[in-house]
Amino acid sequence: MTINKFFTAGIFGDCLAFLVGAVMTFAFAPFHIYPLAIISPAVLLGLWLTVSKRRAFFRGWLYGLGMFGFGVYWVFISIHTYGDASNALSAFITGGLIAILALYPGISGYLLNRYFPEIGNPKLLYAFPAIWVFFEWVRSWLLTGFPWLTLGYTQINSPLRGYASLLSVYGVSLVLLICSALLVKAVLNARQQDYKNSGFNLLAILVIFGVGTILSHIVWTKPFGAPIKVSLVQGNIPQSVKWSPESLQPTLDTYTNLTKDHWDSKIIVWPESAIPIPMHMAEDFLLNLNAIGKKHGTTFITGIPVKLPSGDSYYNAIVTFGNGGGFYLKHRLVPFGEYVPFRKFVHGLLDILNIPMSDFVPATARATPLQAGNLQIGAYICYEIAYPEIVLTDNAQLNMLLTVSNDAWFGKSIAQAQHLEMAQMRAVEMGRPVLFVSNNGITAIIKANGKIQSTAPPYETVVLTDDVQPTYGKTPWQKFGIDPLLFILLILILIAVRERRMQKASSAPVVHSSK
């Protein structure tokens, strides 16, 4: 047995699949070691090359356990620390989520080896990236979706981010995985002492990065007017007291005092549910802020629960006062944070978890931009910013994006940095600056090219004030949406099928007839 087969066969290969999945976590924020996002899938692809379809599924699932286990462990913090669930129940829910998410790379491996068992271009260059990206996209909407740790996010600081304005984060994943396949091909060629083709494959990776560099320097949108001064208020209210009646007045006082010296800003934003009582109960407080905003020509925006006209349920909302108007009701809710899935079957679980404000309901009406003076702002709440197709709009007059969040649910984990990384990718896709406002961090202003302009120190009570350049126009992603990407995936699969059939035909034995 060769050294290569020793480390890839049997249990050693299985363990390696888990390990490289875990290492993949370091390609995402806050670590940003983006070359790992090419190397890690390349190793997994290598581990898939000569195994059965069932073994490919198992290794893909182990890879997913490593990646999601180390990448979204913070779900346990949300459920246990702030949901007050027991260790056992929190571990069960978190482990179940991770095991389900791990099925996606597992199914990708199964399908790849089921329909493309031979090593060659059909399997490596076409089917592998197409199948993986397709299931990343499916993961973003199936059962409300969980788009966290989409591979393309790892490239927010690499030249490959330039592809996002064309095909979104999924397009970045696609070119990234093509690079992984080219890397595997280069290694296979080198092992066969075919150094010429090995070099061509490595050169192709450089070309992909070169095109990405060019794309990342193309400015698809234009400045709208002069930069404006904005203030983002980070109240740093502990999650443990956020919804406590005794903490209501201190919370309102904290935000009011932080804001009083910033009414010269054109826009002031408070984070998600900064006002922790329903809107109808805070009427006098809001009318006062509205009057101050109008007096100074400032648009005041805050997160606040809004009670439905009937029943005891609430919308998670953003409302606008002062020199502006409009509201936004959250469409995509957080499972176990804002609602319990299959509630009528597990109604007793609410009492066990003891999650505050778990009676949020999703909005169904189409959202319209908030108005801030003559500006239009696309607003989103918390992890909605993780969904490219939720943020996508063909409105060329939109000037900036806003997301308000309460990332205190995640504790002091890597989740905040991952959340910010996804908002950066939305900026690139849409060619708009993003105001990222959080209760305890990370509060930040993101430029239209996805680069961080300024940030507030996390876990501190502070106001981030800076000048922001609004933009307008359309990126290719805005113009055409997801359809071109899905078409490309289909074409790759069709090419893979056609080339595989041609390979089988050329390798079939020739039968000579006899008389």
Short mmCIF file of C-alpha atoms in Angstrom, two decimals:
data_model
loop_
_atom_site.label_atom_id
_atom_site.label_comp_id
_atom_site.label_asym_id
_atom_site.label_seq_id
_atom_site.Cartn_x
_atom_site.Cartn_y
_atom_site.Cartn_z
CA MET A 1 0.00 0.00 0.00
CA THR A 2 1.39 3.42 -0.95
CA ILE A 3 1.63 6.26 1.56
CA ASN A 4 -1.10 8.11 -0.38
CA LYS A 5 -3.53 5.19 -0.14
CA PHE A 6 -2.63 4.64 3.53
CA PHE A 7 -3.81 8.16 4.41
CA THR A 8 -6.90 8.21 2.17
CA ALA A 9 -8.25 4.68 2.45
CA GLY A 10 -10.63 3.47 5.12
CA ILE A 11 -10.87 5.16 8.47
CA PHE A 12 -7.83 7.36 7.86
CA GLY A 13 -9.53 8.97 4.89
CA ASP A 14 -12.74 9.36 6.89
CA CYS A 15 -10.93 11.12 9.72
CA LEU A 16 -9.12 13.33 7.23
CA ALA A 17 -12.47 14.37 5.73
CA PHE A 18 -13.67 15.49 9.17
CA LEU A 19 -10.39 17.29 9.84
CA VAL A 20 -10.32 19.29 6.59
CA GLY A 21 -13.97 20.21 7.19
CA ALA A 22 -13.07 21.57 10.61
CA VAL A 23 -10.10 23.46 9.13
CA MET A 24 -12.48 25.09 6.64
CA THR A 25 -13.82 27.19 9.53
CA PHE A 26 -10.58 29.19 9.48
CA ALA A 27 -11.30 30.39 5.95
CA PHE A 28 -14.32 32.34 7.25
CA ALA A 29 -14.37 35.37 9.53
CA PRO A 30 -12.84 36.25 11.91
CA PHE A 31 -9.80 34.31 10.65
CA HIS A 32 -10.02 35.12 6.91
CA ILE A 33 -7.42 32.55 5.75
CA TYR A 34 -9.12 32.41 2.36
CA PRO A 35 -6.71 30.03 0.55
CA LEU A 36 -8.00 27.29 2.86
CA ALA A 37 -11.34 27.55 1.05
CA ILE A 38 -9.64 26.22 -2.08
CA ILE A 39 -7.41 23.67 -0.37
CA SER A 40 -10.05 22.17 1.95
CA PRO A 41 -12.62 21.20 -0.76
CA ALA A 42 -9.73 20.03 -2.94
CA VAL A 43 -8.67 17.55 -0.26
CA LEU A 44 -12.26 16.35 0.10
CA LEU A 45 -12.52 15.91 -3.67
CA GLY A 46 -9.33 13.88 -3.55
CA LEU A 47 -10.84 11.71 -0.82
CA TRP A 48 -13.88 11.11 -3.05
CA LEU A 49 -12.01 10.09 -6.19
CA THR A 50 -11.73 6.33 -5.78
CA VAL A 51 -14.37 5.41 -3.19
CA SER A 52 -17.90 4.07 -3.52
CA LYS A 53 -20.88 6.39 -3.61
CA ARG A 54 -21.82 5.39 -0.05
CA ARG A 55 -18.32 6.11 1.22
CA ALA A 56 -18.41 9.43 -0.62
CA PHE A 57 -21.64 10.29 1.18
CA PHE A 58 -20.13 9.34 4.53
CA ARG A 59 -16.99 11.39 3.96
CA GLY A 60 -19.01 14.36 2.76
CA TRP A 61 -21.17 14.10 5.86
CA LEU A 62 -18.08 13.91 8.09
CA TYR A 63 -16.69 16.95 6.28
CA GLY A 64 -19.93 18.77 7.01
CA LEU A 65 -19.80 17.73 10.66
CA GLY A 66 -16.36 19.28 10.92
CA MET A 67 -17.22 22.49 9.08
CA PHE A 68 -20.60 23.17 10.69
CA GLY A 69 -19.62 21.72 14.06
CA PHE A 70 -16.77 24.18 14.42
CA GLY A 71 -18.44 26.94 12.38
CA VAL A 72 -21.89 27.23 13.98
CA TYR A 73 -21.27 25.90 17.50
CA TRP A 74 -22.57 29.23 18.78
CA VAL A 75 -26.14 27.98 18.25
CA PHE A 76 -25.60 26.15 21.55
CA ILE A 77 -24.88 29.49 23.26
CA SER A 78 -28.10 31.02 21.96
CA ILE A 79 -30.24 28.11 23.15
CA HIS A 80 -28.49 27.31 26.43
CA THR A 81 -27.18 30.62 27.78
CA TYR A 82 -29.98 32.88 26.61
CA GLY A 83 -32.75 30.39 25.95
CA ASP A 84 -32.26 28.89 29.42
CA ALA A 85 -32.45 25.35 28.05
CA SER A 86 -30.56 22.52 29.73
CA ASN A 87 -27.15 21.41 28.50
CA ALA A 88 -28.65 18.18 27.19
CA LEU A 89 -31.49 19.82 25.28
CA SER A 90 -29.23 22.56 23.88
CA ALA A 91 -26.68 19.97 22.75
CA PHE A 92 -29.43 17.86 21.17
CA ILE A 93 -30.86 20.76 19.16
CA THR A 94 -27.43 22.08 18.14
CA GLY A 95 -26.12 18.62 17.26
CA GLY A 96 -29.26 17.84 15.29
CA LEU A 97 -28.92 21.05 13.28
CA ILE A 98 -25.25 20.35 12.53
CA ALA A 99 -26.00 16.74 11.52
CA ILE A 100 -28.74 17.92 9.14
CA LEU A 101 -26.55 20.64 7.59
CA ALA A 102 -23.79 18.06 7.11
CA LEU A 103 -26.14 16.11 4.84
CA TYR A 104 -25.65 18.68 2.06
CA PRO A 105 -21.95 17.90 1.36
CA GLY A 106 -22.77 14.25 2.03
CA ILE A 107 -25.46 14.18 -0.68
CA SER A 108 -23.12 16.10 -3.01
CA GLY A 109 -20.49 13.36 -2.62
CA TYR A 110 -23.02 10.60 -3.16
CA LEU A 111 -24.41 12.11 -6.38
CA LEU A 112 -20.95 12.91 -7.70
CA ASN A 113 -19.70 9.32 -7.32
CA ARG A 114 -23.03 7.79 -8.27
CA TYR A 115 -23.25 9.45 -11.68
CA PHE A 116 -19.60 10.37 -12.35
CA PRO A 117 -17.49 7.56 -10.93
CA GLU A 118 -14.57 7.92 -13.38
CA ILE A 119 -11.75 10.37 -12.68
CA GLY A 120 -11.65 13.05 -15.37
CA ASN A 121 -12.89 16.47 -16.39
CA PRO A 122 -16.59 15.54 -16.27
CA LYS A 123 -16.28 14.68 -12.59
CA LEU A 124 -13.68 17.24 -11.50
CA LEU A 125 -14.27 20.42 -13.47
CA TYR A 126 -17.98 20.27 -14.23
CA ALA A 127 -20.03 18.03 -11.94
CA PHE A 128 -18.18 18.65 -8.67
CA PRO A 129 -18.55 22.47 -8.54
CA ALA A 130 -22.04 22.44 -10.07
CA ILE A 131 -23.48 19.88 -7.65
CA TRP A 132 -21.91 21.55 -4.60
CA VAL A 133 -23.13 25.06 -5.48
CA PHE A 134 -26.59 23.77 -6.34
CA PHE A 135 -26.93 22.33 -2.85
CA GLU A 136 -25.56 25.52 -1.28
CA TRP A 137 -28.40 27.32 -3.02
CA VAL A 138 -30.95 24.71 -1.91
CA ARG A 139 -29.69 25.05 1.67
CA SER A 140 -30.51 28.77 1.53
CA TRP A 141 -34.26 28.21 1.14
CA LEU A 142 -35.22 24.63 2.04
CA LEU A 143 -37.21 24.58 5.33
CA THR A 144 -36.76 28.40 5.61
CA GLY A 145 -33.05 27.98 4.83
CA PHE A 146 -29.75 28.31 6.66
CA PRO A 147 -27.23 30.02 4.33
CA TRP A 148 -24.49 30.36 6.96
CA LEU A 149 -21.00 29.19 5.85
CA THR A 150 -21.63 29.40 2.13
CA LEU A 151 -18.12 28.92 0.75
CA GLY A 152 -18.09 32.12 -1.30
CA TYR A 153 -18.07 34.27 1.84
CA THR A 154 -14.50 33.20 2.52
CA GLN A 155 -13.35 35.26 -0.46
CA ILE A 156 -14.58 38.66 0.72
CA ASN A 157 -10.94 39.76 1.08
CA SER A 158 -9.66 37.95 -2.03
CA PRO A 159 -9.86 38.93 -5.71
CA LEU A 160 -12.57 36.30 -6.22
CA ARG A 161 -15.10 38.62 -4.53
CA GLY A 162 -15.30 40.44 -7.87
CA TYR A 163 -17.52 37.65 -9.21
CA ALA A 164 -20.18 38.46 -6.56
CA SER A 165 -21.47 41.51 -8.43
CA LEU A 166 -22.19 39.20 -11.39
CA LEU A 167 -23.46 35.99 -9.81
CA SER A 168 -23.73 36.68 -6.05
CA VAL A 169 -21.92 34.74 -3.35
CA TYR A 170 -22.94 31.50 -5.09
CA GLY A 171 -20.96 32.55 -8.15
CA VAL A 172 -17.95 33.10 -5.92
CA SER A 173 -18.44 29.59 -4.53
CA LEU A 174 -18.55 28.26 -8.09
CA VAL A 175 -15.24 29.77 -9.24
CA LEU A 176 -13.66 28.84 -5.90
CA LEU A 177 -14.63 25.18 -6.34
CA ILE A 178 -13.42 25.20 -9.94
CA CYS A 179 -10.07 26.34 -8.51
CA SER A 180 -10.22 23.41 -6.06
CA ALA A 181 -10.85 21.01 -8.95
CA LEU A 182 -7.98 22.51 -10.96
CA LEU A 183 -5.72 22.05 -7.95
CA VAL A 184 -6.66 18.37 -7.75
CA LYS A 185 -6.04 18.00 -11.48
CA ALA A 186 -2.63 19.64 -11.11
CA VAL A 187 -1.68 17.18 -8.37
CA LEU A 188 -2.89 14.19 -10.40
CA ASN A 189 -0.94 15.39 -13.44
CA ALA A 190 2.18 15.90 -11.36
CA ARG A 191 1.93 12.38 -9.94
CA GLN A 192 1.82 11.10 -13.52
CA GLN A 193 4.85 13.27 -14.29
CA ASP A 194 2.72 15.28 -16.73
CA TYR A 195 4.19 18.56 -15.54
CA LYS A 196 3.05 20.51 -18.58
CA ASN A 197 -0.66 19.95 -17.93
CA SER A 198 -0.07 20.33 -14.20
CA GLY A 199 1.32 23.79 -14.90
CA PHE A 200 -1.60 24.63 -17.21
CA ASN A 201 -4.06 23.81 -14.40
CA LEU A 202 -2.19 26.05 -11.95
CA LEU A 203 -2.08 28.78 -14.60
CA ALA A 204 -5.85 28.48 -15.01
CA ILE A 205 -6.26 29.20 -11.29
CA LEU A 206 -4.13 32.34 -11.70
CA VAL A 207 -6.30 33.41 -14.66
CA ILE A 208 -9.47 32.98 -12.58
CA PHE A 209 -7.94 35.14 -9.85
CA GLY A 210 -6.79 37.68 -12.45
CA VAL A 211 -10.29 38.04 -13.89
CA GLY A 212 -11.63 38.37 -10.34
CA THR A 213 -9.15 41.17 -9.70
CA ILE A 214 -10.39 43.04 -12.77
CA LEU A 215 -14.03 42.52 -11.79
CA SER A 216 -13.39 43.70 -8.22
CA HIS A 217 -12.16 47.04 -9.58
CA ILE A 218 -15.20 47.63 -11.80
CA VAL A 219 -17.60 50.12 -10.19
CA TRP A 220 -21.12 49.16 -11.27
CA THR A 221 -22.99 51.87 -9.33
CA LYS A 222 -22.52 55.64 -9.11
CA PRO A 223 -22.34 58.10 -6.20
CA PHE A 224 -25.65 59.69 -5.25
CA GLY A 225 -25.02 63.22 -4.05
CA ALA A 226 -22.44 64.06 -1.40
CA PRO A 227 -21.48 61.83 1.54
CA ILE A 228 -23.80 62.11 4.54
CA LYS A 229 -23.06 61.89 8.25
CA VAL A 230 -24.59 58.88 10.02
CA SER A 231 -24.49 57.74 13.66
CA LEU A 232 -24.97 54.09 14.62
CA VAL A 233 -25.78 53.58 18.29
CA GLN A 234 -24.47 50.45 20.02
CA GLY A 235 -26.28 50.25 23.37
CA ASN A 236 -24.55 47.09 24.63
CA ILE A 237 -27.58 46.04 26.66
CA PRO A 238 -27.01 42.59 28.23
CA GLN A 239 -29.29 39.96 26.74
CA SER A 240 -30.05 38.67 30.23
CA VAL A 241 -31.84 41.93 31.15
CA LYS A 242 -32.94 43.19 27.73
CA TRP A 243 -36.57 42.16 28.12
CA SER A 244 -36.80 42.73 31.87
CA PRO A 245 -39.46 45.31 32.85
CA GLU A 246 -37.08 46.71 35.49
CA SER A 247 -34.49 47.41 32.79
CA LEU A 248 -36.84 49.24 30.42
CA GLN A 249 -36.20 52.77 31.65
CA PRO A 250 -32.43 52.33 32.05
CA THR A 251 -32.33 50.95 28.50
CA LEU A 252 -34.25 53.91 27.07
CA ASP A 253 -32.07 56.30 29.07
CA THR A 254 -28.91 54.65 27.72
CA TYR A 255 -29.96 55.06 24.10
CA THR A 256 -31.30 58.59 24.65
CA ASN A 257 -28.08 59.76 26.32
CA LEU A 258 -25.93 58.17 23.62
CA THR A 259 -27.96 59.93 20.92
CA LYS A 260 -28.29 63.45 22.35
CA ASP A 261 -24.93 64.68 21.02
CA HIS A 262 -25.46 63.31 17.50
CA TRP A 263 -28.58 65.04 16.25
CA ASP A 264 -26.39 66.86 13.71
CA SER A 265 -26.11 63.55 11.81
CA LYS A 266 -28.45 63.05 8.85
CA ILE A 267 -29.29 59.51 9.98
CA ILE A 268 -29.28 57.98 13.47
CA VAL A 269 -29.89 54.25 13.85
CA TRP A 270 -30.64 52.14 16.94
CA PRO A 271 -30.29 48.33 16.67
CA GLU A 272 -32.82 45.50 16.57
CA SER A 273 -35.48 45.77 19.30
CA ALA A 274 -33.53 48.60 20.90
CA ILE A 275 -36.87 49.70 22.34
CA PRO A 276 -37.90 46.46 24.11
CA ILE A 277 -41.61 47.16 24.38
CA PRO A 278 -44.30 47.10 21.68
CA MET A 279 -44.62 50.23 19.60
CA HIS A 280 -48.08 51.14 20.90
CA MET A 281 -46.72 51.20 24.46
CA ALA A 282 -43.84 53.54 23.52
CA GLU A 283 -45.97 56.12 21.70
CA ASP A 284 -45.04 59.16 23.82
CA PHE A 285 -41.35 58.28 23.77
CA LEU A 286 -41.38 57.90 19.99
CA LEU A 287 -43.34 61.10 19.41
CA ASN A 288 -40.67 62.98 21.32
CA LEU A 289 -37.89 61.47 19.20
CA ASN A 290 -39.91 62.26 16.08
CA ALA A 291 -40.16 65.92 17.09
CA ILE A 292 -36.43 66.17 17.83
CA GLY A 293 -35.60 64.52 14.50
CA LYS A 294 -37.80 66.92 12.54
CA LYS A 295 -36.29 69.89 14.38
CA HIS A 296 -32.75 68.89 13.39
CA GLY A 297 -33.57 67.47 9.95
CA THR A 298 -32.43 64.03 11.11
CA THR A 299 -33.90 60.67 10.17
CA PHE A 300 -34.23 58.47 13.26
CA ILE A 301 -34.47 54.69 12.73
CA THR A 302 -34.95 52.04 15.40
CA GLY A 303 -35.84 48.42 15.88
CA ILE A 304 -38.99 47.76 17.92
CA PRO A 305 -41.64 45.02 18.28
CA VAL A 306 -45.01 45.80 16.71
CA LYS A 307 -48.09 44.01 18.05
CA LEU A 308 -50.56 42.52 15.61
CA PRO A 309 -54.02 44.11 15.76
CA SER A 310 -55.44 40.83 17.03
CA GLY A 311 -53.88 38.12 19.20
CA ASP A 312 -50.69 38.14 21.22
CA SER A 313 -48.16 37.89 18.41
CA TYR A 314 -45.66 40.49 17.23
CA TYR A 315 -43.75 41.63 14.19
CA ASN A 316 -40.03 42.26 14.56
CA ALA A 317 -39.93 45.71 13.00
CA ILE A 318 -37.89 48.74 12.00
CA VAL A 319 -39.62 52.12 12.15
CA THR A 320 -38.53 55.54 10.89
CA PHE A 321 -39.22 58.99 12.40
CA GLY A 322 -38.07 62.59 12.04
CA ASN A 323 -36.94 63.63 8.56
CA GLY A 324 -37.98 60.33 7.01
CA GLY A 325 -40.67 57.70 6.98
CA GLY A 326 -41.58 54.10 6.43
CA PHE A 327 -41.29 50.83 8.30
CA TYR A 328 -40.02 47.33 7.72
CA LEU A 329 -41.44 44.08 9.12
CA LYS A 330 -39.12 41.09 9.30
CA HIS A 331 -39.83 38.33 6.79
CA ARG A 332 -37.37 35.55 7.70
CA LEU A 333 -37.44 34.63 11.40
CA VAL A 334 -34.76 32.82 13.41
CA PRO A 335 -35.79 29.27 14.43
CA PHE A 336 -35.84 28.86 18.23
CA GLY A 337 -34.96 32.55 18.60
CA GLU A 338 -38.10 34.25 17.30
CA TYR A 339 -40.35 31.26 16.72
CA VAL A 340 -40.43 27.53 17.36
CA PRO A 341 -40.71 25.35 14.24
CA PHE A 342 -43.74 23.05 14.18
CA ARG A 343 -45.10 24.96 17.16
CA LYS A 344 -48.44 23.15 17.36
CA PHE A 345 -46.60 19.86 17.80
CA VAL A 346 -44.02 21.09 20.32
CA HIS A 347 -45.89 23.81 22.20
CA GLY A 348 -44.44 22.58 25.50
CA LEU A 349 -40.94 23.32 24.23
CA LEU A 350 -41.58 27.06 24.56
CA ASP A 351 -41.89 26.75 28.30
CA ILE A 352 -38.74 24.62 28.48
CA LEU A 353 -36.67 27.05 26.39
CA ASN A 354 -38.13 30.14 28.05
CA ILE A 355 -37.22 32.28 25.04
CA PRO A 356 -38.45 35.90 25.36
CA MET A 357 -40.58 37.30 22.56
CA SER A 358 -40.91 33.88 20.89
CA ASP A 359 -44.29 34.90 19.45
CA PHE A 360 -42.91 36.83 16.48
CA VAL A 361 -44.62 36.16 13.16
CA PRO A 362 -43.19 36.75 9.68
CA ALA A 363 -44.40 39.51 7.43
CA THR A 364 -45.75 38.53 4.02
CA ALA A 365 -46.29 41.88 2.29
CA ARG A 366 -43.59 43.11 -0.09
CA ALA A 367 -41.20 45.47 1.68
CA THR A 368 -40.63 49.03 0.48
CA PRO A 369 -37.50 51.10 1.14
CA LEU A 370 -37.26 53.41 4.14
CA GLN A 371 -37.07 57.11 3.33
CA ALA A 372 -34.32 59.21 4.89
CA GLY A 373 -34.66 62.66 3.42
CA ASN A 374 -34.19 62.10 -0.31
CA LEU A 375 -32.49 58.74 0.21
CA GLN A 376 -33.96 55.25 -0.14
CA ILE A 377 -32.69 52.60 2.27
CA GLY A 378 -33.19 48.85 1.94
CA ALA A 379 -33.76 47.59 5.49
CA TYR A 380 -33.29 44.10 6.92
CA ILE A 381 -33.24 42.58 10.38
CA CYS A 382 -30.57 40.29 11.83
CA TYR A 383 -29.74 37.23 9.75
CA GLU A 384 -31.94 38.28 6.83
CA ILE A 385 -28.77 39.93 5.51
CA ALA A 386 -27.40 36.38 5.05
CA TYR A 387 -29.89 35.71 2.22
CA PRO A 388 -28.75 37.11 -1.14
CA GLU A 389 -32.19 36.71 -2.70
CA ILE A 390 -33.96 38.47 0.17
CA VAL A 391 -31.69 41.49 -0.19
CA LEU A 392 -31.86 41.40 -4.00
CA THR A 393 -33.95 44.14 -5.58
CA ASP A 394 -34.03 45.65 -9.07
CA ASN A 395 -34.60 49.12 -7.61
CA ALA A 396 -31.88 51.23 -9.22
CA GLN A 397 -32.73 54.19 -6.98
CA LEU A 398 -31.88 52.39 -3.74
CA ASN A 399 -29.04 54.29 -2.05
CA MET A 400 -27.84 52.12 0.80
CA LEU A 401 -28.57 48.98 2.80
CA LEU A 402 -29.28 48.76 6.52
CA THR A 403 -29.33 45.78 8.82
CA VAL A 404 -30.10 46.03 12.53
CA SER A 405 -29.19 43.12 14.76
CA ASN A 406 -29.03 41.86 18.32
CA ASP A 407 -26.00 39.59 18.13
CA ALA A 408 -25.88 39.35 21.91
CA TRP A 409 -27.74 36.07 21.34
CA PHE A 410 -24.47 34.62 20.04
CA GLY A 411 -22.38 35.47 23.10
CA LYS A 412 -18.71 36.26 22.57
CA SER A 413 -18.35 33.86 19.66
CA ILE A 414 -17.25 33.95 16.03
CA ALA A 415 -20.86 34.44 14.91
CA GLN A 416 -20.69 38.25 14.96
CA ALA A 417 -17.72 38.30 12.61
CA GLN A 418 -19.38 35.77 10.30
CA HIS A 419 -22.53 37.91 10.27
CA LEU A 420 -20.54 41.01 9.31
CA GLU A 421 -18.74 39.06 6.57
CA MET A 422 -22.08 38.21 4.96
CA ALA A 423 -23.14 41.86 5.07
CA GLN A 424 -19.89 42.75 3.30
CA MET A 425 -20.80 40.35 0.50
CA ARG A 426 -24.25 41.97 0.16
CA ALA A 427 -22.48 45.32 -0.33
CA VAL A 428 -20.44 43.88 -3.23
CA GLU A 429 -23.45 42.18 -4.82
CA MET A 430 -25.59 45.31 -4.66
CA GLY A 431 -22.93 48.00 -5.07
CA ARG A 432 -24.33 49.81 -2.00
CA PRO A 433 -22.85 50.85 1.34
CA VAL A 434 -24.20 48.91 4.31
CA LEU A 435 -25.00 50.26 7.77
CA PHE A 436 -24.53 47.30 10.13
CA VAL A 437 -25.96 48.17 13.54
CA SER A 438 -25.74 45.74 16.45
CA ASN A 439 -26.65 45.87 20.12
CA ASN A 440 -23.21 44.81 21.33
CA GLY A 441 -21.08 44.50 18.19
CA ILE A 442 -19.92 44.31 15.61
CA THR A 443 -21.36 47.71 14.57
CA ALA A 444 -19.81 48.83 11.29
CA ILE A 445 -20.06 50.90 8.13
CA ILE A 446 -19.28 48.94 4.96
CA LYS A 447 -18.33 50.61 1.68
CA ALA A 448 -20.08 49.77 -1.56
CA ASN A 449 -17.08 47.63 -2.58
CA GLY A 450 -17.45 45.42 0.51
CA LYS A 451 -14.52 46.90 2.41
CA ILE A 452 -14.97 47.87 6.05
CA GLN A 453 -14.94 51.67 6.35
CA SER A 454 -15.17 51.93 10.15
CA THR A 455 -16.21 49.82 13.13
CA ALA A 456 -17.17 50.35 16.76
CA PRO A 457 -15.37 48.37 19.48
CA PRO A 458 -17.42 45.24 20.28
CA TYR A 459 -19.01 44.76 23.71
CA GLU A 460 -18.83 48.49 24.49
CA THR A 461 -21.47 51.19 24.83
CA VAL A 462 -20.54 53.52 22.00
CA VAL A 463 -21.74 55.52 18.98
CA LEU A 464 -20.09 55.03 15.58
CA THR A 465 -20.25 58.23 13.50
CA ASP A 466 -18.85 58.56 9.99
CA ASP A 467 -19.60 59.95 6.53
CA VAL A 468 -21.22 57.52 4.10
CA GLN A 469 -21.37 57.84 0.31
CA PRO A 470 -24.82 56.78 -1.01
CA THR A 471 -24.94 55.16 -4.45
CA TYR A 472 -27.48 54.31 -7.16
CA GLY A 473 -27.67 52.15 -10.28
CA LYS A 474 -27.64 48.40 -10.88
CA THR A 475 -25.06 45.67 -10.68
CA PRO A 476 -25.40 42.68 -13.06
CA TRP A 477 -26.65 40.63 -10.08
CA GLN A 478 -29.45 43.16 -9.63
CA LYS A 479 -30.34 43.09 -13.31
CA PHE A 480 -30.46 39.35 -13.84
CA GLY A 481 -30.76 37.71 -10.41
CA ILE A 482 -30.17 34.01 -9.76
CA ASP A 483 -31.28 32.70 -13.17
CA PRO A 484 -27.90 33.04 -14.95
CA LEU A 485 -26.17 31.11 -12.18
CA LEU A 486 -28.71 28.28 -12.27
CA PHE A 487 -28.35 28.19 -16.05
CA ILE A 488 -24.55 27.89 -15.72
CA LEU A 489 -24.94 25.03 -13.23
CA LEU A 490 -27.29 23.24 -15.64
CA ILE A 491 -24.86 23.72 -18.54
CA LEU A 492 -21.98 22.34 -16.44
CA ILE A 493 -23.99 19.23 -15.59
CA LEU A 494 -25.01 18.74 -19.24
CA ILE A 495 -21.38 19.08 -20.35
CA ALA A 496 -20.33 16.59 -17.67
CA VAL A 497 -22.96 14.07 -18.81
CA ARG A 498 -22.04 14.51 -22.48
CA GLU A 499 -18.30 14.14 -21.89
CA ARG A 500 -18.81 11.12 -19.66
CA ARG A 501 -20.81 9.42 -22.40
CA MET A 502 -18.10 10.24 -24.91
CA GLN A 503 -15.47 8.78 -22.58
CA LYS A 504 -17.46 5.57 -22.15
CA ALA A 505 -18.00 5.30 -25.91
CA SER A 506 -14.30 5.78 -26.69
CA SER A 507 -13.25 3.21 -24.09
CA ALA A 508 -15.80 0.58 -25.12
CA PRO A 509 -14.23 -2.55 -26.67
CA VAL A 510 -14.51 -2.90 -30.42
CA VAL A 511 -16.46 -6.01 -31.48
CA HIS A 512 -15.50 -7.46 -34.87
CA SER A 513 -18.17 -9.36 -36.73
CA SER A 514 -17.35 -12.65 -38.39
CA LYS A 515 -18.96 -14.35 -41.27
#
